[in-house]
mmCIF file with all atom_site columns, C-alpha atoms in Angstrom:
data_model
loop_
_atom_site.group_PDB
_atom_site.id
_atom_site.type_symbol
_atom_site.label_atom_id
_atom_site.label_alt_id
_atom_site.label_comp_id
_atom_site.label_asym_id
_atom_site.label_entity_id
_atom_site.label_seq_id
_atom_site.pdbx_PDB_ins_code
_atom_site.Cartn_x
_atom_site.Cartn_y
_atom_site.Cartn_z
_atom_site.occupancy
_atom_site.B_iso_or_equiv
_atom_site.pdbx_formal_charge
_atom_site.auth_seq_id
_atom_site.auth_comp_id
_atom_site.auth_asym_id
_atom_site.auth_atom_id
_atom_site.pdbx_PDB_model_num
ATOM 1   C CA . MET G 1 1   ? 0.000   0.000  0.000   1.00 0.00 ? 184 MET G CA 1
ATOM 2   C CA . VAL G 1 2   ? 1.139   3.442  -0.958  1.00 0.00 ? 185 VAL G CA 1
ATOM 3   C CA . GLU G 1 3   ? 0.919   6.191  1.537   1.00 0.00 ? 186 GLU G CA 1
ATOM 4   C CA . PHE G 1 4   ? -0.437  9.560  0.340   1.00 0.00 ? 187 PHE G CA 1
ATOM 5   C CA . THR G 1 5   ? 1.103   12.414 2.208   1.00 0.00 ? 188 THR G CA 1
ATOM 6   C CA . PRO G 1 6   ? -0.052  16.000 1.746   1.00 0.00 ? 189 PRO G CA 1
ATOM 7   C CA . LEU G 1 7   ? 3.172   16.791 -0.161  1.00 0.00 ? 190 LEU G CA 1
ATOM 8   C CA . ALA G 1 8   ? 2.644   13.854 -2.542  1.00 0.00 ? 191 ALA G CA 1
ATOM 9   C CA . ILE G 1 9   ? -0.957  14.954 -3.181  1.00 0.00 ? 192 ILE G CA 1
ATOM 10  C CA . GLU G 1 10  ? 0.198   18.524 -4.025  1.00 0.00 ? 193 GLU G CA 1
ATOM 11  C CA . LYS G 1 11  ? 2.755   17.156 -6.486  1.00 0.00 ? 194 LYS G CA 1
ATOM 12  C CA . LEU G 1 12  ? 0.098   14.952 -8.081  1.00 0.00 ? 195 LEU G CA 1
ATOM 13  C CA . ALA G 1 13  ? -2.258  17.955 -8.391  1.00 0.00 ? 196 ALA G CA 1
ATOM 14  C CA . GLU G 1 14  ? 0.507   19.924 -10.179 1.00 0.00 ? 197 GLU G CA 1
ATOM 15  C CA . LEU G 1 15  ? 0.970   17.079 -12.662 1.00 0.00 ? 198 LEU G CA 1
ATOM 16  C CA . LEU G 1 16  ? -2.751  16.886 -13.426 1.00 0.00 ? 199 LEU G CA 1
ATOM 17  C CA . LYS G 1 17  ? -3.200  20.655 -13.849 1.00 0.00 ? 200 LYS G CA 1
ATOM 18  C CA . PRO G 1 18  ? -3.198  21.756 -17.568 1.00 0.00 ? 201 PRO G CA 1
ATOM 19  C CA . PRO G 1 19  ? -0.014  23.564 -18.624 1.00 0.00 ? 202 PRO G CA 1
ATOM 20  C CA . GLU G 1 20  ? -0.036  27.360 -18.903 1.00 0.00 ? 203 GLU G CA 1
ATOM 21  C CA . PRO G 1 21  ? -0.033  28.701 -22.446 1.00 0.00 ? 204 PRO G CA 1
ATOM 22  C CA . ASP G 1 22  ? 3.222   30.157 -23.825 1.00 0.00 ? 205 ASP G CA 1
ATOM 23  C CA . VAL G 1 23  ? 1.415   33.322 -24.820 1.00 0.00 ? 206 VAL G CA 1
ATOM 24  C CA . LEU G 1 24  ? -0.980  34.858 -22.347 1.00 0.00 ? 207 LEU G CA 1
ATOM 25  C CA . GLN G 1 25  ? -4.376  35.728 -23.750 1.00 0.00 ? 208 GLN G CA 1
ATOM 26  C CA . GLY G 1 26  ? -6.705  38.494 -22.566 1.00 0.00 ? 209 GLY G CA 1
ATOM 27  C CA . GLU G 1 27  ? -8.617  36.359 -20.088 1.00 0.00 ? 210 GLU G CA 1
ATOM 28  C CA . ASP G 1 28  ? -5.350  34.871 -18.754 1.00 0.00 ? 211 ASP G CA 1
ATOM 29  C CA . LEU G 1 29  ? -3.976  38.268 -17.704 1.00 0.00 ? 212 LEU G CA 1
ATOM 30  C CA . PRO G 1 30  ? -4.312  39.293 -14.089 1.00 0.00 ? 213 PRO G CA 1
ATOM 31  C CA . VAL G 1 31  ? -6.969  41.916 -13.410 1.00 0.00 ? 214 VAL G CA 1
ATOM 32  C CA . THR G 1 32  ? -5.642  45.423 -12.680 1.00 0.00 ? 215 THR G CA 1
ATOM 33  C CA . ASP G 1 33  ? -7.145  48.836 -12.047 1.00 0.00 ? 216 ASP G CA 1
ATOM 34  C CA . TYR G 1 34  ? -5.991  50.024 -15.483 1.00 0.00 ? 217 TYR G CA 1
ATOM 35  C CA . GLN G 1 35  ? -8.237  49.876 -18.498 1.00 0.00 ? 218 GLN G CA 1
ATOM 36  C CA . ILE G 1 36  ? -6.691  48.909 -21.826 1.00 0.00 ? 219 ILE G CA 1
ATOM 37  C CA . THR G 1 37  ? -8.554  50.108 -24.887 1.00 0.00 ? 220 THR G CA 1
ATOM 38  C CA . SER G 1 38  ? -7.915  50.077 -28.608 1.00 0.00 ? 221 SER G CA 1
ATOM 39  C CA . ASN G 1 39  ? -9.169  52.338 -31.353 1.00 0.00 ? 222 ASN G CA 1
ATOM 40  C CA . ARG G 1 40  ? -8.384  49.883 -34.137 1.00 0.00 ? 223 ARG G CA 1
ATOM 41  C CA . GLY G 1 41  ? -11.158 49.914 -36.685 1.00 0.00 ? 224 GLY G CA 1
ATOM 42  C CA . LYS G 1 42  ? -12.642 53.084 -35.172 1.00 0.00 ? 225 LYS G CA 1
ATOM 43  C CA . LEU G 1 43  ? -10.466 55.558 -37.094 1.00 0.00 ? 226 LEU G CA 1
ATOM 44  C CA . PRO G 1 44  ? -12.081 57.323 -40.026 1.00 0.00 ? 227 PRO G CA 1
ATOM 45  C CA . PRO G 1 45  ? -10.842 56.053 -43.379 1.00 0.00 ? 228 PRO G CA 1
ATOM 46  C CA . VAL G 1 46  ? -7.997  58.049 -44.868 1.00 0.00 ? 229 VAL G CA 1
ATOM 47  C CA . GLU G 1 47  ? -9.080  59.827 -48.016 1.00 0.00 ? 230 GLU G CA 1
ATOM 48  C CA . ILE G 1 48  ? -6.790  59.399 -50.978 1.00 0.00 ? 231 ILE G CA 1
ATOM 49  C CA . VAL G 1 49  ? -5.773  62.871 -52.036 1.00 0.00 ? 232 VAL G CA 1
ATOM 50  C CA . LYS G 1 50  ? -4.261  61.739 -55.318 1.00 0.00 ? 233 LYS G CA 1
ATOM 51  C CA . LYS G 1 51  ? -7.021  61.450 -57.887 1.00 0.00 ? 234 LYS G CA 1
ATOM 52  C CA . THR G 1 52  ? -6.712  59.276 -60.943 1.00 0.00 ? 235 THR G CA 1
ATOM 53  C CA . PRO G 1 53  ? -6.728  61.499 -64.027 1.00 0.00 ? 236 PRO G CA 1
ATOM 54  C CA . ARG G 1 54  ? -9.562  60.878 -66.497 1.00 0.00 ? 237 ARG G CA 1
ATOM 55  C CA . ASN G 1 55  ? -7.916  62.386 -69.561 1.00 0.00 ? 238 ASN G CA 1
ATOM 56  C CA . ILE G 1 56  ? -4.532  63.524 -70.819 1.00 0.00 ? 239 ILE G CA 1
ATOM 57  C CA . GLU G 1 57  ? -5.046  67.151 -69.743 1.00 0.00 ? 240 GLU G CA 1
ATOM 58  C CA . GLU G 1 58  ? -5.688  66.157 -66.127 1.00 0.00 ? 241 GLU G CA 1
ATOM 59  C CA . PHE G 1 59  ? -2.669  63.832 -66.256 1.00 0.00 ? 242 PHE G CA 1
ATOM 60  C CA . GLU G 1 60  ? -0.423  66.647 -67.515 1.00 0.00 ? 243 GLU G CA 1
ATOM 61  C CA . GLU G 1 61  ? -1.732  69.024 -64.836 1.00 0.00 ? 244 GLU G CA 1
ATOM 62  C CA . GLN G 1 62  ? -1.059  66.404 -62.167 1.00 0.00 ? 245 GLN G CA 1
ATOM 63  C CA . GLN G 1 63  ? 2.482   65.838 -63.486 1.00 0.00 ? 246 GLN G CA 1
ATOM 64  C CA . THR G 1 64  ? 3.110   69.601 -63.469 1.00 0.00 ? 247 THR G CA 1
ATOM 65  C CA . ARG G 1 65  ? 1.895   69.933 -59.866 1.00 0.00 ? 248 ARG G CA 1
ATOM 66  C CA . GLU G 1 66  ? 4.059   67.006 -58.747 1.00 0.00 ? 249 GLU G CA 1
ATOM 67  C CA . ALA G 1 67  ? 7.109   68.461 -60.522 1.00 0.00 ? 250 ALA G CA 1
ATOM 68  C CA . GLU G 1 68  ? 6.526   71.809 -58.801 1.00 0.00 ? 251 GLU G CA 1
ATOM 69  C CA . GLU G 1 69  ? 6.250   70.098 -55.413 1.00 0.00 ? 252 GLU G CA 1
ATOM 70  C CA . LEU G 1 70  ? 9.485   68.198 -56.053 1.00 0.00 ? 253 LEU G CA 1
ATOM 71  C CA . GLY G 1 71  ? 11.143  71.427 -57.119 1.00 0.00 ? 254 GLY G CA 1
ATOM 72  C CA . LYS G 1 72  ? 10.265  72.967 -53.760 1.00 0.00 ? 255 LYS G CA 1
ATOM 73  C CA . ILE G 1 73  ? 12.217  70.360 -51.830 1.00 0.00 ? 256 ILE G CA 1
ATOM 74  C CA . GLY G 1 74  ? 15.155  72.123 -50.263 1.00 0.00 ? 257 GLY G CA 1
ATOM 75  C CA . ALA G 1 75  ? 13.794  75.521 -51.238 1.00 0.00 ? 258 ALA G CA 1
ATOM 76  C CA . GLY G 1 76  ? 13.238  76.430 -47.590 1.00 0.00 ? 259 GLY G CA 1
ATOM 77  C CA . ILE G 1 77  ? 16.949  76.358 -46.777 1.00 0.00 ? 260 ILE G CA 1
ATOM 78  C CA . ASP G 1 78  ? 17.863  79.891 -45.713 1.00 0.00 ? 261 ASP G CA 1
ATOM 79  C CA . ASN G 1 79  ? 14.978  81.230 -47.837 1.00 0.00 ? 262 ASN G CA 1
ATOM 80  C CA . ARG G 1 80  ? 16.822  80.290 -51.024 1.00 0.00 ? 263 ARG G CA 1
ATOM 81  C CA . LYS G 1 81  ? 14.852  79.297 -54.113 1.00 0.00 ? 264 LYS G CA 1
ATOM 82  C CA . THR G 1 82  ? 15.237  76.291 -56.383 1.00 0.00 ? 265 THR G CA 1
ATOM 83  C CA . PRO G 1 83  ? 16.308  77.548 -59.825 1.00 0.00 ? 266 PRO G CA 1
ATOM 84  C CA . GLU G 1 84  ? 14.742  76.490 -63.109 1.00 0.00 ? 267 GLU G CA 1
ATOM 85  C CA . TYR G 1 85  ? 16.882  74.165 -65.180 1.00 0.00 ? 268 TYR G CA 1
ATOM 86  C CA . THR G 1 86  ? 16.829  72.209 -68.425 1.00 0.00 ? 269 THR G CA 1
ATOM 87  C CA . MET G 1 87  ? 18.665  69.065 -69.511 1.00 0.00 ? 270 MET G CA 1
ATOM 88  C CA . ASN G 1 88  ? 19.478  68.296 -73.143 1.00 0.00 ? 271 ASN G CA 1
ATOM 89  C CA . TYR G 1 89  ? 21.617  65.675 -74.810 1.00 0.00 ? 272 TYR G CA 1
ATOM 90  C CA . GLN G 1 90  ? 24.290  66.655 -77.321 1.00 0.00 ? 273 GLN G CA 1
ATOM 91  C CA . GLN G 1 91  ? 26.028  64.536 -79.898 1.00 0.00 ? 274 GLN G CA 1
ATOM 92  C CA . SER G 1 92  ? 28.938  65.369 -82.157 1.00 0.00 ? 275 SER G CA 1
ATOM 93  C CA . VAL G 1 93  ? 27.791  64.897 -85.744 1.00 0.00 ? 276 VAL G CA 1
ATOM 94  C CA . THR G 1 94  ? 30.025  64.986 -88.807 1.00 0.00 ? 277 THR G CA 1
ATOM 95  C CA . ALA G 1 95  ? 29.256  64.999 -92.538 1.00 0.00 ? 278 ALA G CA 1
ATOM 96  C CA . GLU G 1 96  ? 29.768  61.227 -92.591 1.00 0.00 ? 279 GLU G CA 1
ATOM 97  C CA . ASP G 1 97  ? 26.984  60.787 -90.061 1.00 0.00 ? 280 ASP G CA 1
ATOM 98  C CA . VAL G 1 98  ? 24.515  63.144 -91.746 1.00 0.00 ? 281 VAL G CA 1
ATOM 99  C CA . PHE G 1 99  ? 25.004  62.694 -95.479 1.00 0.00 ? 282 PHE G CA 1
ATOM 100 C CA . LEU G 1 100 ? 26.802  59.407 -95.953 1.00 0.00 ? 283 LEU G CA 1
ATOM 101 C CA . GLN G 1 101 ? 25.355  57.605 -92.908 1.00 0.00 ? 284 GLN G CA 1
ATOM 102 C CA . ILE G 1 102 ? 28.525  55.557 -92.638 1.00 0.00 ? 285 ILE G CA 1
ATOM 103 C CA . GLY G 1 103 ? 29.034  55.890 -88.864 1.00 0.00 ? 286 GLY G CA 1
ATOM 104 C CA . PRO G 1 104 ? 27.287  53.813 -86.213 1.00 0.00 ? 287 PRO G CA 1
ATOM 105 C CA . LYS G 1 105 ? 25.489  56.823 -84.685 1.00 0.00 ? 288 LYS G CA 1
ATOM 106 C CA . THR G 1 106 ? 21.717  56.970 -84.450 1.00 0.00 ? 289 THR G CA 1
ATOM 107 C CA . PRO G 1 107 ? 19.416  59.899 -83.625 1.00 0.00 ? 290 PRO G CA 1
ATOM 108 C CA . SER G 1 108 ? 18.721  58.367 -80.199 1.00 0.00 ? 291 SER G CA 1
ATOM 109 C CA . SER G 1 109 ? 20.222  59.564 -76.945 1.00 0.00 ? 292 SER G CA 1
ATOM 110 C CA . ALA G 1 110 ? 22.314  56.370 -76.824 1.00 0.00 ? 293 ALA G CA 1
ATOM 111 C CA . SER G 1 111 ? 24.694  58.006 -79.318 1.00 0.00 ? 294 SER G CA 1
ATOM 112 C CA . CYS G 1 112 ? 25.054  61.264 -77.358 1.00 0.00 ? 295 CYS G CA 1
ATOM 113 C CA . GLU G 1 113 ? 28.357  62.236 -75.808 1.00 0.00 ? 296 GLU G CA 1
ATOM 114 C CA . ASN G 1 114 ? 27.305  65.120 -73.550 1.00 0.00 ? 297 ASN G CA 1
ATOM 115 C CA . LEU G 1 115 ? 24.521  66.167 -71.239 1.00 0.00 ? 298 LEU G CA 1
ATOM 116 C CA . ILE G 1 116 ? 23.916  69.944 -71.280 1.00 0.00 ? 299 ILE G CA 1
ATOM 117 C CA . VAL G 1 117 ? 22.387  71.359 -68.078 1.00 0.00 ? 300 VAL G CA 1
ATOM 118 C CA . ARG G 1 118 ? 21.308  75.023 -68.098 1.00 0.00 ? 301 ARG G CA 1
ATOM 119 C CA . ILE G 1 119 ? 20.496  76.426 -64.668 1.00 0.00 ? 302 ILE G CA 1
ATOM 120 C CA . LYS G 1 120 ? 18.771  79.827 -64.729 1.00 0.00 ? 303 LYS G CA 1
ATOM 121 C CA . MET G 1 121 ? 19.837  81.989 -61.793 1.00 0.00 ? 304 MET G CA 1
ATOM 122 C CA . PRO G 1 122 ? 18.483  85.522 -62.441 1.00 0.00 ? 305 PRO G CA 1
ATOM 123 C CA . GLY G 1 123 ? 19.796  88.203 -60.134 1.00 0.00 ? 306 GLY G CA 1
ATOM 124 C CA . ASP G 1 124 ? 22.860  86.179 -59.139 1.00 0.00 ? 307 ASP G CA 1
ATOM 125 C CA . LYS G 1 125 ? 26.531  86.580 -60.039 1.00 0.00 ? 308 LYS G CA 1
ATOM 126 C CA . LYS G 1 126 ? 29.234  84.148 -61.093 1.00 0.00 ? 309 LYS G CA 1
ATOM 127 C CA . GLU G 1 127 ? 31.233  84.929 -57.941 1.00 0.00 ? 310 GLU G CA 1
ATOM 128 C CA . ASN G 1 128 ? 28.396  83.774 -55.670 1.00 0.00 ? 311 ASN G CA 1
ATOM 129 C CA . VAL G 1 129 ? 27.998  80.326 -57.259 1.00 0.00 ? 312 VAL G CA 1
ATOM 130 C CA . GLU G 1 130 ? 29.403  77.196 -55.623 1.00 0.00 ? 313 GLU G CA 1
ATOM 131 C CA . LEU G 1 131 ? 29.364  74.073 -57.799 1.00 0.00 ? 314 LEU G CA 1
ATOM 132 C CA . ALA G 1 132 ? 29.993  70.469 -56.777 1.00 0.00 ? 315 ALA G CA 1
ATOM 133 C CA . VAL G 1 133 ? 29.879  67.737 -59.425 1.00 0.00 ? 316 VAL G CA 1
ATOM 134 C CA . ASP G 1 134 ? 30.299  64.010 -58.898 1.00 0.00 ? 317 ASP G CA 1
ATOM 135 C CA . THR G 1 135 ? 29.552  61.029 -61.132 1.00 0.00 ? 318 THR G CA 1
ATOM 136 C CA . THR G 1 136 ? 25.824  60.874 -60.314 1.00 0.00 ? 319 THR G CA 1
ATOM 137 C CA . SER G 1 137 ? 24.727  64.356 -59.191 1.00 0.00 ? 320 SER G CA 1
ATOM 138 C CA . VAL G 1 138 ? 25.253  68.111 -59.381 1.00 0.00 ? 321 VAL G CA 1
ATOM 139 C CA . ALA G 1 139 ? 24.955  70.479 -56.401 1.00 0.00 ? 322 ALA G CA 1
ATOM 140 C CA . VAL G 1 140 ? 24.683  74.234 -56.974 1.00 0.00 ? 323 VAL G CA 1
ATOM 141 C CA . ASN G 1 141 ? 24.552  76.774 -54.135 1.00 0.00 ? 324 ASN G CA 1
ATOM 142 C CA . SER G 1 142 ? 24.541  80.543 -54.300 1.00 0.00 ? 325 SER G CA 1
ATOM 143 C CA . SER G 1 143 ? 23.323  83.464 -52.235 1.00 0.00 ? 326 SER G CA 1
ATOM 144 C CA . GLN G 1 144 ? 19.812  83.186 -53.728 1.00 0.00 ? 327 GLN G CA 1
ATOM 145 C CA . TYR G 1 145 ? 19.501  79.611 -55.059 1.00 0.00 ? 328 TYR G CA 1
ATOM 146 C CA . THR G 1 146 ? 20.142  76.029 -54.071 1.00 0.00 ? 329 THR G CA 1
ATOM 147 C CA . LEU G 1 147 ? 19.797  72.897 -56.216 1.00 0.00 ? 330 LEU G CA 1
ATOM 148 C CA . MET G 1 148 ? 20.657  69.233 -55.671 1.00 0.00 ? 331 MET G CA 1
ATOM 149 C CA . LEU G 1 149 ? 20.176  67.506 -59.020 1.00 0.00 ? 332 LEU G CA 1
ATOM 150 C CA . PRO G 1 150 ? 20.496  63.734 -59.548 1.00 0.00 ? 333 PRO G CA 1
ATOM 151 C CA . LEU G 1 151 ? 21.640  62.918 -63.079 1.00 0.00 ? 334 LEU G CA 1
ATOM 152 C CA . PRO G 1 152 ? 19.963  60.386 -65.393 1.00 0.00 ? 335 PRO G CA 1
ATOM 153 C CA . HIS G 1 153 ? 23.331  58.923 -66.469 1.00 0.00 ? 336 HIS G CA 1
ATOM 154 C CA . ALA G 1 154 ? 26.762  58.652 -64.935 1.00 0.00 ? 337 ALA G CA 1
ATOM 155 C CA . ILE G 1 155 ? 29.212  61.328 -66.037 1.00 0.00 ? 338 ILE G CA 1
ATOM 156 C CA . ASN G 1 156 ? 32.959  61.891 -66.007 1.00 0.00 ? 339 ASN G CA 1
ATOM 157 C CA . PRO G 1 157 ? 33.501  65.043 -63.886 1.00 0.00 ? 340 PRO G CA 1
ATOM 158 C CA . ASP G 1 158 ? 37.125  65.422 -65.041 1.00 0.00 ? 341 ASP G CA 1
ATOM 159 C CA . LEU G 1 159 ? 36.099  65.888 -68.696 1.00 0.00 ? 342 LEU G CA 1
ATOM 160 C CA . SER G 1 160 ? 33.102  68.128 -67.950 1.00 0.00 ? 343 SER G CA 1
ATOM 161 C CA . LYS G 1 161 ? 32.969  71.928 -68.241 1.00 0.00 ? 344 LYS G CA 1
ATOM 162 C CA . ALA G 1 162 ? 31.054  74.738 -66.565 1.00 0.00 ? 345 ALA G CA 1
ATOM 163 C CA . THR G 1 163 ? 30.550  78.266 -67.937 1.00 0.00 ? 346 THR G CA 1
ATOM 164 C CA . TRP G 1 164 ? 28.594  81.309 -66.807 1.00 0.00 ? 347 TRP G CA 1
ATOM 165 C CA . ASP G 1 165 ? 26.326  82.989 -69.355 1.00 0.00 ? 348 ASP G CA 1
ATOM 166 C CA . SER G 1 166 ? 26.135  86.605 -68.148 1.00 0.00 ? 349 SER G CA 1
ATOM 167 C CA . GLU G 1 167 ? 23.443  87.626 -70.669 1.00 0.00 ? 350 GLU G CA 1
ATOM 168 C CA . GLU G 1 168 ? 21.047  84.875 -69.568 1.00 0.00 ? 351 GLU G CA 1
ATOM 169 C CA . GLN G 1 169 ? 22.347  84.905 -65.982 1.00 0.00 ? 352 GLN G CA 1
ATOM 170 C CA . SER G 1 170 ? 22.590  81.140 -66.062 1.00 0.00 ? 353 SER G CA 1
ATOM 171 C CA . LEU G 1 171 ? 25.124  78.431 -65.354 1.00 0.00 ? 354 LEU G CA 1
ATOM 172 C CA . VAL G 1 172 ? 25.786  76.113 -68.304 1.00 0.00 ? 355 VAL G CA 1
ATOM 173 C CA . LEU G 1 173 ? 27.221  72.668 -67.538 1.00 0.00 ? 356 LEU G CA 1
ATOM 174 C CA . ILE G 1 174 ? 28.559  70.453 -70.328 1.00 0.00 ? 357 ILE G CA 1
ATOM 175 C CA . LEU G 1 175 ? 28.784  67.053 -68.675 1.00 0.00 ? 358 LEU G CA 1
ATOM 176 C CA . LYS G 1 176 ? 30.655  64.256 -70.473 1.00 0.00 ? 359 LYS G CA 1
ATOM 177 C CA . LEU G 1 177 ? 28.595  61.067 -70.308 1.00 0.00 ? 360 LEU G CA 1
ATOM 178 C CA . ASP G 1 178 ? 30.435  58.023 -69.005 1.00 0.00 ? 361 ASP G CA 1
ATOM 179 C CA . ARG G 1 179 ? 28.757  54.909 -70.336 1.00 0.00 ? 362 ARG G CA 1
ATOM 180 C CA . GLU G 1 180 ? 29.906  51.352 -70.057 1.00 0.00 ? 363 GLU G CA 1
ATOM 181 C CA . PHE G 1 181 ? 29.482  50.411 -73.720 1.00 0.00 ? 364 PHE G CA 1
ATOM 182 C CA . ASP G 1 182 ? 30.538  53.653 -75.446 1.00 0.00 ? 365 ASP G CA 1
ATOM 183 C CA . PHE G 1 183 ? 32.911  51.724 -77.694 1.00 0.00 ? 366 PHE G CA 1
ATOM 184 C CA . VAL G 1 184 ? 29.857  50.022 -79.242 1.00 0.00 ? 367 VAL G CA 1
ATOM 185 C CA . ASN G 1 185 ? 28.021  53.264 -80.096 1.00 0.00 ? 368 ASN G CA 1
ATOM 186 C CA . PHE G 1 186 ? 31.027  55.260 -81.366 1.00 0.00 ? 369 PHE G CA 1
#
C-alpha cells in the first residue's frame, strides 16, 4: 500500500493541472485597475488625395503639380529658391553621319556624348555660385539659389565643363557622359 502524504498529493495535483499557455491571452492576464482600450477599426478612413486622371489634360496638370512640389524640396533652406533648369543631350555629328550615314550613330540619346544642363539663376553673379559635381549628381549653391540635381546617367567630372552665361544669368554645364558600352556606339 502506498501512503499519500499531503506533499505527494500537491505534487500529483501539479501534474494533473493543464499547462499554462506560452502566450498569455486576454482572459489569462491578471486583473488590474488600469483599463486597456484600442481604437483599431474606429479611425475614419484616410481619403486618398491623389485622384486618378480621367484624360490627358488632367494627367499633364497632375504631373506639373508634382514636378513643382518636387522642385520645392530644399527651397526652404535659408529662404533660397530652387532655380529652373533644363537638360538636353548633345552629340557630335560629322558629314559622314549626316550625309553618308557611314558611322554607327543613331538619332537616339544612346549616341550622345554630352549632357547639357542650363540652370537659370536671375539676379545672381558668377562669384556667388558654388558648384559640386560628382559622377551621379550636381549640387549648386549661391546666395539666392540652391539645387541638388540627380543625373539620369553617370558622367565623367574630369572631362566636364562649366561656364557662366552673363546675358542669360545662367550656369551652363557640359557634362561628359560616361557609359559602359561607349565603344559600341562610337
